[in-house]
Amino acid sequence: MADATAPYRIKGEIGEYEVVIGLEVHAQVVSNAKLFSSAATAFGAEPNTQVALVDAAMPGMLPVPNRECIRQAVRTGMALEAQINRWSRFDRKNYFYADLPQGYQISQLYHPLVGEGEVEVLLDPADETSTKAIGIERIHVEQDAGKLMHDQHPTSSYVDLNRAGVALMEIVSRPDMRSPSEAGAYLRKLRSILRYVGSCDGNMEEGSMRADVNVSVRKVGAELGTRTETKNVNSVRFVMAVVEHEAKRQVELIEGGGTVVQETRLFDPDKGVTRTLRSKEDAHDYRYFPDPDLLPLELDDAFLEECRASLPELPDAKRKRYESHGIPPYNASVLTAEVETARWFDALLEKGVEPKAAANWVASELFGALNRLGKSIEESPVSPEQAAELLALVGDGTISGSLAKQVFEIMLESGQGAAAIVEERGLKQTSDTGAIDAAVDTVLAANADKVAEYKSGKEALFGFFVGQVMKAMAGKANPKLVNEALRAKLG
Ligand code: ADP
Ligand code: MG
């Protein structure tokens, strides 16, 4: 992971370049209804079954702001430590397109709901000092458009207006990122915060979060270069690929004596390249103006207080809390990256387990098992309560760590509790020193050659003897006592 914190540089003939990245993230707001209508927002519904008259732009229909969508955007702003503007206003962004029946999108250009904020990213998850602050310029609230379908009929295109009017937050970053991995870390962190807050489900495959990727290059330390904007990139991996490809393309262009032109590009995930969609000359004139159908938004103290009070513990605070319990930084960041994992782990901690051992067990044993089973943590066959029971048996010395692995396997298969499995199968760890001594004698007698090697200095063999004794006792011997008995007998 050392390269995650090293400067990202592209070497050319004429100089060395750095890349500058700013992201505009569109995040669909979690809300039962749309931004200005009461139509439903569930993903995957039959086309055109979630369309109110205002979404279809029927003449005379008026938009009514949905308090919940505004609340979600304010909560998001607070989670990003951003300035919340008590007074904001909606503007019309005019353009004509088949997926936009109104002929304009209601957005916020001049007076966004949320102003400047910050996202702190961790560049190396094992090093809590490898942080970098990425500035947020603004968050504004706007309507999503409908979706055109070109594969339904040989000569016509169809339109599905279910998404038309759904609330989006556009989260605009400062041009503060300097490498593909920083852009990836920022997007992952933003997604994680939104999912903790519950204001966006962060599902990039379903399009509920997508990024416009602005990239420019410059000689190290020089003025900002001209940027290109690659639209609607829908995975963290693709965002990183866009940055890498665009930076390289721009450097080659400059090195070849050309200049970068400001333009909008599209990413082709199959080829891993971007290509021109439209240049600045063809840019729309959106003729923005305040929407005359909507009053400005004015937020009062009670509303703001409720928004703040409803925020959960966020990933950074949680990570620091875990670290204060003695959990190593890497495990703490793995356990807090996804809200579902953190919830599961918090439920486990509530059962009074030892935090460090529990974190280690979740990160290795549980994650390993879920990986093998192809299940998410929410589908874990073992609950936090059941895991706590298993960890307690290890903690009080009833079973050894290696037996715990076997017990866990049986738990996964049978759904039985750890204590019942240990009882039923007689798996209790034994501290019977007589039995341990006898096993040690047998093992040493059967391996006289190795004992001689050990005594002549090959101390690494000690582990072999421990393993043999444990094996002879079917894994049930108390490892500490086995170690003691071996040391005594080997001198
Ligand atoms: P617009 O409103 O035309 O989209 P903005 O100035 O609001 O332009 O910038 C949009 C995004 O582009 C922001 O995320 C910003 O950080 C980023 N950006 C601006 N200038 C650059 C640059 N020179 N290189 C890379 N990204 C940039
Ligand atoms: Mg833009």
XYZ file of C-alpha atoms and ligand atoms in Angstrom:
519
model
C 0.000 0.000 0.000
C 3.041 2.282 0.110
C 2.259 3.644 -3.369
C -1.154 4.964 -2.221
C 0.567 7.833 -0.443
C 3.447 8.422 -2.901
C 2.980 11.318 -5.373
C 1.474 10.222 -8.693
C 3.604 11.546 -11.537
C 3.618 11.083 -15.291
C 7.001 11.518 -16.945
C 7.204 13.053 -20.417
C 10.028 14.298 -22.638
C 9.479 17.952 -21.756
C 8.666 17.537 -18.107
C 6.976 15.776 -15.274
C 3.221 16.107 -14.846
C 0.733 15.790 -12.062
C -2.953 15.113 -12.475
C -5.742 17.235 -10.958
C -9.171 15.729 -10.365
C -12.531 17.108 -9.252
C -15.661 14.967 -9.010
C -19.307 15.915 -9.396
C -21.272 13.089 -7.796
C -24.972 12.619 -8.455
C -26.552 10.768 -5.557
C -30.181 9.695 -5.624
C -31.894 10.714 -2.401
C -33.510 7.976 -0.305
C -37.137 9.062 -0.006
C -40.474 7.359 -0.612
C -41.620 10.163 -2.888
C -40.079 12.386 -5.565
C -38.644 15.877 -5.107
C -41.787 17.740 -6.198
C -44.486 15.047 -6.407
C -45.922 12.213 -4.351
C -45.062 9.529 -6.960
C -43.119 6.522 -5.614
C -39.390 6.059 -6.214
C -38.805 2.286 -5.806
C -36.194 0.848 -8.178
C -37.233 -1.724 -10.786
C -40.970 -0.938 -11.028
C -42.837 -1.486 -14.313
C -42.124 1.461 -16.654
C -44.341 4.521 -16.191
C -46.138 3.228 -13.094
C -44.585 5.830 -10.781
C -45.435 9.050 -12.559
C -47.476 11.914 -11.127
C -49.016 14.503 -13.415
C -46.338 17.024 -12.456
C -43.570 14.521 -13.415
C -45.171 14.162 -16.834
C -45.326 17.980 -17.081
C -49.047 18.157 -17.598
C -50.078 21.791 -18.179
C -51.036 23.646 -15.030
C -49.389 21.211 -12.610
C -47.336 22.794 -9.830
C -44.304 21.393 -7.984
C -44.448 21.091 -4.179
C -41.079 20.563 -2.430
C -40.817 17.300 -0.516
C -39.633 18.064 3.021
C -37.973 14.646 3.354
C -35.726 15.179 0.303
C -34.574 18.537 1.654
C -34.026 16.956 5.075
C -31.855 14.205 3.569
C -29.698 16.721 1.689
C -29.283 18.840 4.834
C -28.320 15.764 6.895
C -25.785 14.859 4.184
C -24.334 18.368 4.301
C -24.015 18.142 8.065
C -22.270 14.768 7.800
C -19.770 16.379 5.408
C -19.230 19.191 7.927
C -20.550 21.604 5.327
C -22.168 24.972 5.625
C -25.965 24.671 5.523
C -27.601 27.612 3.797
C -30.774 28.597 5.621
C -31.928 30.390 2.503
C -31.693 28.678 -0.882
C -33.592 28.771 -4.120
C -34.511 26.597 -7.088
C -33.575 27.556 -10.640
C -34.713 26.261 -13.988
C -32.047 24.764 -16.227
C -33.587 24.788 -19.675
C -32.931 22.174 -22.301
C -35.096 20.150 -24.629
C -34.763 16.398 -24.500
C -37.098 13.440 -24.785
C -36.455 12.210 -21.236
C -37.345 15.605 -19.748
C -41.023 16.381 -20.390
C -40.928 19.791 -18.636
C -38.308 21.090 -21.070
C -36.274 22.203 -18.059
C -34.717 20.626 -15.007
C -35.398 22.191 -11.613
C -31.964 22.571 -10.010
C -30.056 25.059 -7.841
C -27.357 27.131 -9.499
C -27.093 30.481 -7.738
C -28.114 29.586 -4.187
C -27.456 25.929 -3.351
C -28.820 24.312 -0.177
C -25.358 23.307 1.054
C -22.062 25.188 0.770
C -18.464 24.313 1.552
C -17.542 21.116 3.380
C -14.889 18.460 3.558
C -14.316 14.725 3.268
C -11.316 13.193 4.996
C -9.942 10.159 3.178
C -7.540 7.555 4.483
C -5.001 6.775 1.752
C -3.521 3.742 3.496
C -6.021 1.848 5.680
C -3.226 0.506 7.903
C -1.924 3.985 8.711
C -4.268 6.344 10.541
C -1.973 9.298 9.804
C -2.260 8.922 6.005
C -5.267 11.243 5.779
C -6.062 13.870 3.197
C -8.895 16.402 3.254
C -10.831 16.783 -0.004
C -12.862 19.970 -0.202
C -16.557 20.037 -1.055
C -17.578 23.112 -2.989
C -21.346 22.728 -2.718
C -24.279 20.323 -2.696
C -27.374 21.263 -4.594
C -30.662 19.462 -4.969
C -32.195 18.787 -8.371
C -34.569 16.561 -10.326
C -33.452 13.433 -12.138
C -34.599 12.871 -15.742
C -36.512 9.916 -17.210
C -34.883 7.069 -19.092
C -34.988 6.475 -22.849
C -35.294 2.870 -24.028
C -34.016 2.163 -27.517
C -34.435 -1.616 -27.506
C -38.212 -1.944 -27.250
C -39.247 -1.278 -30.859
C -37.462 -1.418 -34.250
C -38.146 2.181 -35.274
C -39.211 4.047 -32.109
C -37.654 4.930 -28.787
C -39.706 4.579 -25.630
C -39.443 6.649 -22.483
C -39.829 5.501 -18.876
C -40.680 8.435 -16.609
C -40.406 6.540 -13.306
C -37.102 8.283 -12.579
C -38.278 11.706 -13.828
C -38.445 14.053 -10.860
C -36.665 11.784 -8.388
C -34.475 13.905 -6.057
C -30.744 14.006 -6.670
C -28.010 15.599 -4.615
C -25.160 16.886 -6.732
C -22.059 16.856 -4.578
C -19.307 18.939 -6.175
C -15.753 18.488 -4.953
C -12.880 20.948 -5.179
C -10.123 19.961 -7.633
C -8.197 18.500 -4.697
C -7.432 14.947 -5.812
C -4.061 14.096 -7.340
C -4.137 10.419 -8.348
C -6.495 7.627 -9.405
C -6.262 6.117 -5.929
C -7.174 9.419 -4.251
C -10.204 9.716 -6.518
C -11.156 6.119 -5.643
C -10.641 6.706 -1.917
C -12.757 9.882 -2.032
C -15.628 8.218 -3.863
C -15.585 5.200 -1.535
C -15.534 7.429 1.525
C -18.328 9.655 0.220
C -20.402 6.584 -0.576
C -19.753 5.180 2.889
C -20.843 8.434 4.594
C -24.027 8.676 2.494
C -24.903 5.081 3.390
C -24.287 5.675 7.115
C -26.500 8.770 6.928
C -29.078 6.817 4.936
C -29.522 9.634 2.411
C -28.430 7.556 -0.619
C -28.187 3.782 -0.983
C -24.898 4.211 -2.891
C -25.838 1.491 -5.347
C -23.670 2.399 -8.329
C -24.796 -0.583 -10.456
C -28.405 0.590 -10.242
C -27.289 4.134 -11.039
C -28.277 5.636 -7.699
C -24.788 7.108 -7.508
C -22.728 8.204 -10.513
C -19.816 10.559 -11.010
C -18.759 13.148 -13.579
C -14.980 12.988 -13.567
C -13.084 16.232 -14.241
C -9.434 15.682 -15.107
C -6.579 17.998 -16.067
C -2.801 17.718 -16.030
C -0.094 20.292 -15.365
C 3.632 20.448 -14.865
C 4.253 19.864 -11.173
C 3.354 23.002 -9.252
C 2.127 24.992 -12.305
C -1.272 26.697 -12.803
C -4.345 24.486 -13.290
C -4.567 23.022 -16.771
C -7.629 22.757 -19.004
C -9.948 19.980 -17.867
C -12.152 17.462 -19.584
C -15.292 16.096 -17.971
C -16.198 12.421 -18.381
C -19.903 11.931 -17.664
C -21.893 9.361 -15.700
C -19.174 6.987 -14.573
C -20.824 4.279 -12.496
C -18.218 2.462 -10.445
C -15.206 3.308 -8.310
C -13.016 1.170 -10.535
C -14.200 2.990 -13.678
C -13.592 6.404 -12.089
C -10.006 5.352 -11.395
C -9.655 4.041 -14.956
C -10.987 7.310 -16.392
C -8.452 9.345 -14.396
C -5.604 7.104 -15.460
C -6.579 7.104 -19.117
C -7.412 10.798 -19.350
C -4.205 11.880 -17.608
C -2.109 9.772 -19.969
C -4.017 10.969 -23.041
C -3.641 14.631 -22.055
C 0.084 14.299 -21.347
C 0.637 12.634 -24.728
C -1.340 15.417 -26.397
C 0.727 18.156 -24.727
C 3.998 16.346 -25.351
C 3.051 16.044 -29.028
C 2.692 19.826 -29.250
C -1.103 19.887 -28.960
C -3.408 21.464 -26.397
C -6.168 19.957 -24.282
C -9.591 21.298 -25.205
C -12.352 21.641 -22.650
C -14.936 19.056 -23.587
C -17.356 16.458 -22.356
C -16.281 12.848 -22.809
C -17.795 9.399 -22.346
C -16.136 6.322 -20.875
C -16.193 3.030 -22.746
C -15.820 0.378 -20.018
C -15.153 -2.414 -22.532
C -12.154 -0.675 -24.104
C -11.113 1.264 -20.974
C -10.917 4.531 -22.960
C -12.780 7.851 -23.074
C -13.993 9.541 -26.238
C -15.398 12.942 -27.162
C -19.119 13.485 -26.658
C -19.269 17.226 -27.260
C -16.803 20.098 -27.192
C -17.266 23.417 -25.424
C -18.455 25.062 -28.631
C -21.522 22.806 -28.669
C -22.190 23.445 -24.958
C -25.812 24.227 -24.171
C -26.924 27.645 -23.098
C -29.143 26.572 -20.242
C -30.693 30.002 -19.667
C -30.888 29.481 -15.921
C -33.438 31.585 -14.055
C -35.228 31.317 -10.680
C -38.192 28.967 -10.891
C -41.285 31.152 -10.627
C -43.403 28.219 -9.388
C -41.362 27.730 -6.217
C -40.742 29.948 -3.203
C -37.185 30.103 -1.824
C -36.448 27.486 0.848
C -36.068 28.864 4.349
C -34.910 26.503 7.071
C -35.712 27.159 10.720
C -33.827 26.162 13.877
C -36.146 23.316 14.801
C -35.710 21.717 11.383
C -31.929 22.031 11.518
C -31.781 20.676 15.057
C -33.866 17.661 14.126
C -31.586 16.995 11.126
C -28.498 17.104 13.313
C -29.998 15.002 16.086
C -30.933 12.290 13.589
C -27.355 11.722 12.401
C -25.775 8.400 13.411
C -22.190 7.916 14.543
C -20.198 8.440 11.319
C -17.361 6.249 9.994
C -14.444 8.391 11.223
C -15.823 8.728 14.743
C -16.556 5.016 14.812
C -13.077 4.123 13.567
C -11.505 6.275 16.268
C -13.741 4.717 18.915
C -12.716 1.219 17.783
C -9.050 2.222 17.873
C -9.511 3.567 21.399
C -10.629 0.036 22.370
C -7.257 -1.297 21.200
C -8.395 -2.440 17.739
C -5.509 -1.981 15.240
C -6.032 0.741 12.586
C -6.341 -1.673 9.669
C -9.085 -3.721 11.295
C -10.804 -0.569 12.537
C -10.984 0.831 9.022
C -12.145 -2.471 7.512
C -14.889 -2.785 10.141
C -16.170 0.761 9.645
C -15.968 1.057 5.846
C -19.442 -0.401 5.283
C -22.320 0.557 7.521
C -23.699 -3.013 7.630
C -20.379 -4.385 8.885
C -20.164 -1.666 11.525
C -23.716 -2.374 12.699
C -22.971 -6.086 12.992
C -19.756 -5.413 14.878
C -21.424 -2.909 17.213
C -24.031 -5.556 18.062
C -21.182 -7.954 18.847
C -19.414 -5.383 21.065
C -22.655 -4.836 22.968
C -22.459 -8.460 24.088
C -19.352 -7.576 26.096
C -16.727 -9.372 23.993
C -13.054 -8.351 24.133
C -12.834 -5.789 21.250
C -9.421 -6.597 19.820
C -9.944 -10.381 19.681
C -13.471 -9.892 18.349
C -12.271 -7.531 15.599
C -9.606 -9.979 14.590
C -12.103 -12.846 14.523
C -14.592 -10.898 12.371
C -11.925 -9.687 9.929
C -10.414 -13.151 9.454
C -12.854 -15.953 10.364
C -16.238 -14.372 9.668
C -15.187 -12.490 6.515
C -13.427 -15.650 5.273
C -16.566 -17.730 5.776
C -18.890 -15.138 4.192
C -16.550 -14.895 1.230
C -16.611 -18.654 0.764
C -20.411 -18.750 1.072
C -20.854 -15.737 -1.218
C -22.965 -14.001 1.430
C -23.060 -10.439 2.714
C -22.743 -9.758 6.434
C -26.485 -9.112 6.665
C -27.019 -12.683 5.433
C -24.509 -14.134 7.893
C -25.719 -17.539 9.119
C -24.156 -16.703 12.499
C -25.634 -13.792 14.466
C -23.640 -11.391 16.668
C -25.174 -13.140 19.717
C -23.956 -16.554 18.512
C -20.513 -15.153 17.700
C -20.296 -13.633 21.188
C -20.978 -17.056 22.706
C -18.152 -18.590 20.658
C -15.709 -15.799 21.521
C -16.575 -16.111 25.227
C -15.608 -19.806 25.133
C -12.213 -18.898 23.681
C -11.827 -15.994 26.104
C -12.335 -18.105 29.215
C -10.095 -20.915 27.973
C -12.876 -23.487 27.460
C -11.714 -24.036 23.874
C -8.496 -23.166 22.067
C -8.290 -20.889 19.054
C -7.872 -23.813 16.689
C -10.847 -25.662 18.159
C -12.854 -22.453 17.822
C -12.323 -22.660 14.067
C -13.832 -26.159 14.018
C -16.711 -25.116 16.248
C -17.387 -22.146 13.973
C -17.535 -24.447 10.924
C -20.104 -26.606 12.708
C -22.074 -23.506 13.708
C -22.188 -22.405 10.064
C -23.449 -25.788 8.927
C -25.808 -26.697 11.725
C -26.952 -23.344 13.085
C -26.280 -24.774 16.570
C -24.854 -22.629 19.371
C -21.154 -22.827 20.268
C -21.647 -24.019 23.860
C -24.021 -26.790 22.758
C -21.541 -27.982 20.094
C -18.653 -28.039 22.572
C -20.756 -29.905 25.142
C -22.259 -32.420 22.727
C -18.980 -33.300 21.017
C -16.814 -33.199 24.130
C -14.576 -30.517 22.640
C -13.708 -28.851 25.901
C -10.059 -27.912 26.215
C -8.275 -30.038 28.756
C -5.911 -28.703 31.396
C -5.247 -32.232 32.672
C -1.442 -32.034 33.097
C -1.174 -35.818 33.537
C -2.660 -36.434 30.091
C -0.586 -33.637 28.555
C 2.644 -34.996 30.068
C 1.865 -38.469 28.762
C 1.235 -37.126 25.244
C 4.476 -35.117 25.369
C 6.412 -38.253 26.362
C 4.893 -40.264 23.530
C 5.670 -37.573 20.939
C 9.258 -37.087 22.097
C 9.901 -40.840 22.153
C 8.535 -41.245 18.620
C 10.749 -38.411 17.339
C 14.094 -39.081 18.982
C 15.992 -37.854 15.899
C 14.233 -34.476 15.979
C 14.796 -34.174 19.718
C 18.534 -34.597 19.083
C 18.440 -31.924 16.346
C 16.551 -29.598 18.665
C 19.096 -30.079 21.419
C 21.956 -29.377 19.023
C 20.434 -25.971 18.320
C 17.575 -26.311 15.802
C 15.094 -24.472 18.008
C 12.592 -23.930 15.244
C 11.520 -27.535 15.842
C 9.709 -26.471 19.004
C 6.616 -25.546 17.008
C 6.665 -28.989 15.393
C 6.562 -30.682 18.813
C 3.665 -28.442 19.926
C 1.770 -29.361 16.783
C 2.374 -33.097 17.294
C 1.189 -32.983 20.915
C -1.928 -30.990 19.973
C -2.614 -33.528 17.231
C -2.166 -36.436 19.628
C -4.741 -34.814 21.918
C -7.197 -34.063 19.086
C -6.662 -30.333 19.486
C -8.127 -30.310 22.952
C -5.026 -29.643 25.041
C -4.536 -26.230 26.583
C -1.736 -24.837 24.348
C -0.130 -22.907 27.191
C 0.247 -26.062 29.277
C 1.586 -27.996 26.274
C 4.253 -25.333 25.806
C 5.194 -25.487 29.473
C 5.407 -29.302 29.535
C 7.571 -29.359 26.375
C 9.953 -26.723 27.709
C 10.326 -28.651 30.923
C 11.074 -31.951 29.167
C 13.331 -30.553 26.459
C 15.366 -28.669 29.041
P -18.880 23.657 -14.178
O -19.882 24.398 -13.373
O -18.638 24.203 -15.517
O -19.100 22.180 -14.217
P -16.993 24.011 -11.978
O -15.969 25.078 -11.861
O -18.137 24.064 -11.059
O -17.451 23.926 -13.475
O -16.232 22.632 -11.753
C -16.837 21.425 -11.888
C -15.893 20.372 -11.338
O -14.657 20.399 -12.018
C -15.572 20.535 -9.877
O -15.638 19.265 -9.262
C -14.166 21.068 -9.866
O -13.452 20.608 -8.741
C -13.583 20.448 -11.115
N -12.504 21.243 -11.717
C -12.494 22.562 -11.924
N -11.348 22.929 -12.530
C -10.609 21.795 -12.708
C -9.332 21.515 -13.291
N -8.574 22.461 -13.836
N -8.918 20.236 -13.293
C -9.660 19.261 -12.781
N -10.867 19.467 -12.222
C -11.354 20.715 -12.188
Mg -20.094 20.279 -14.501
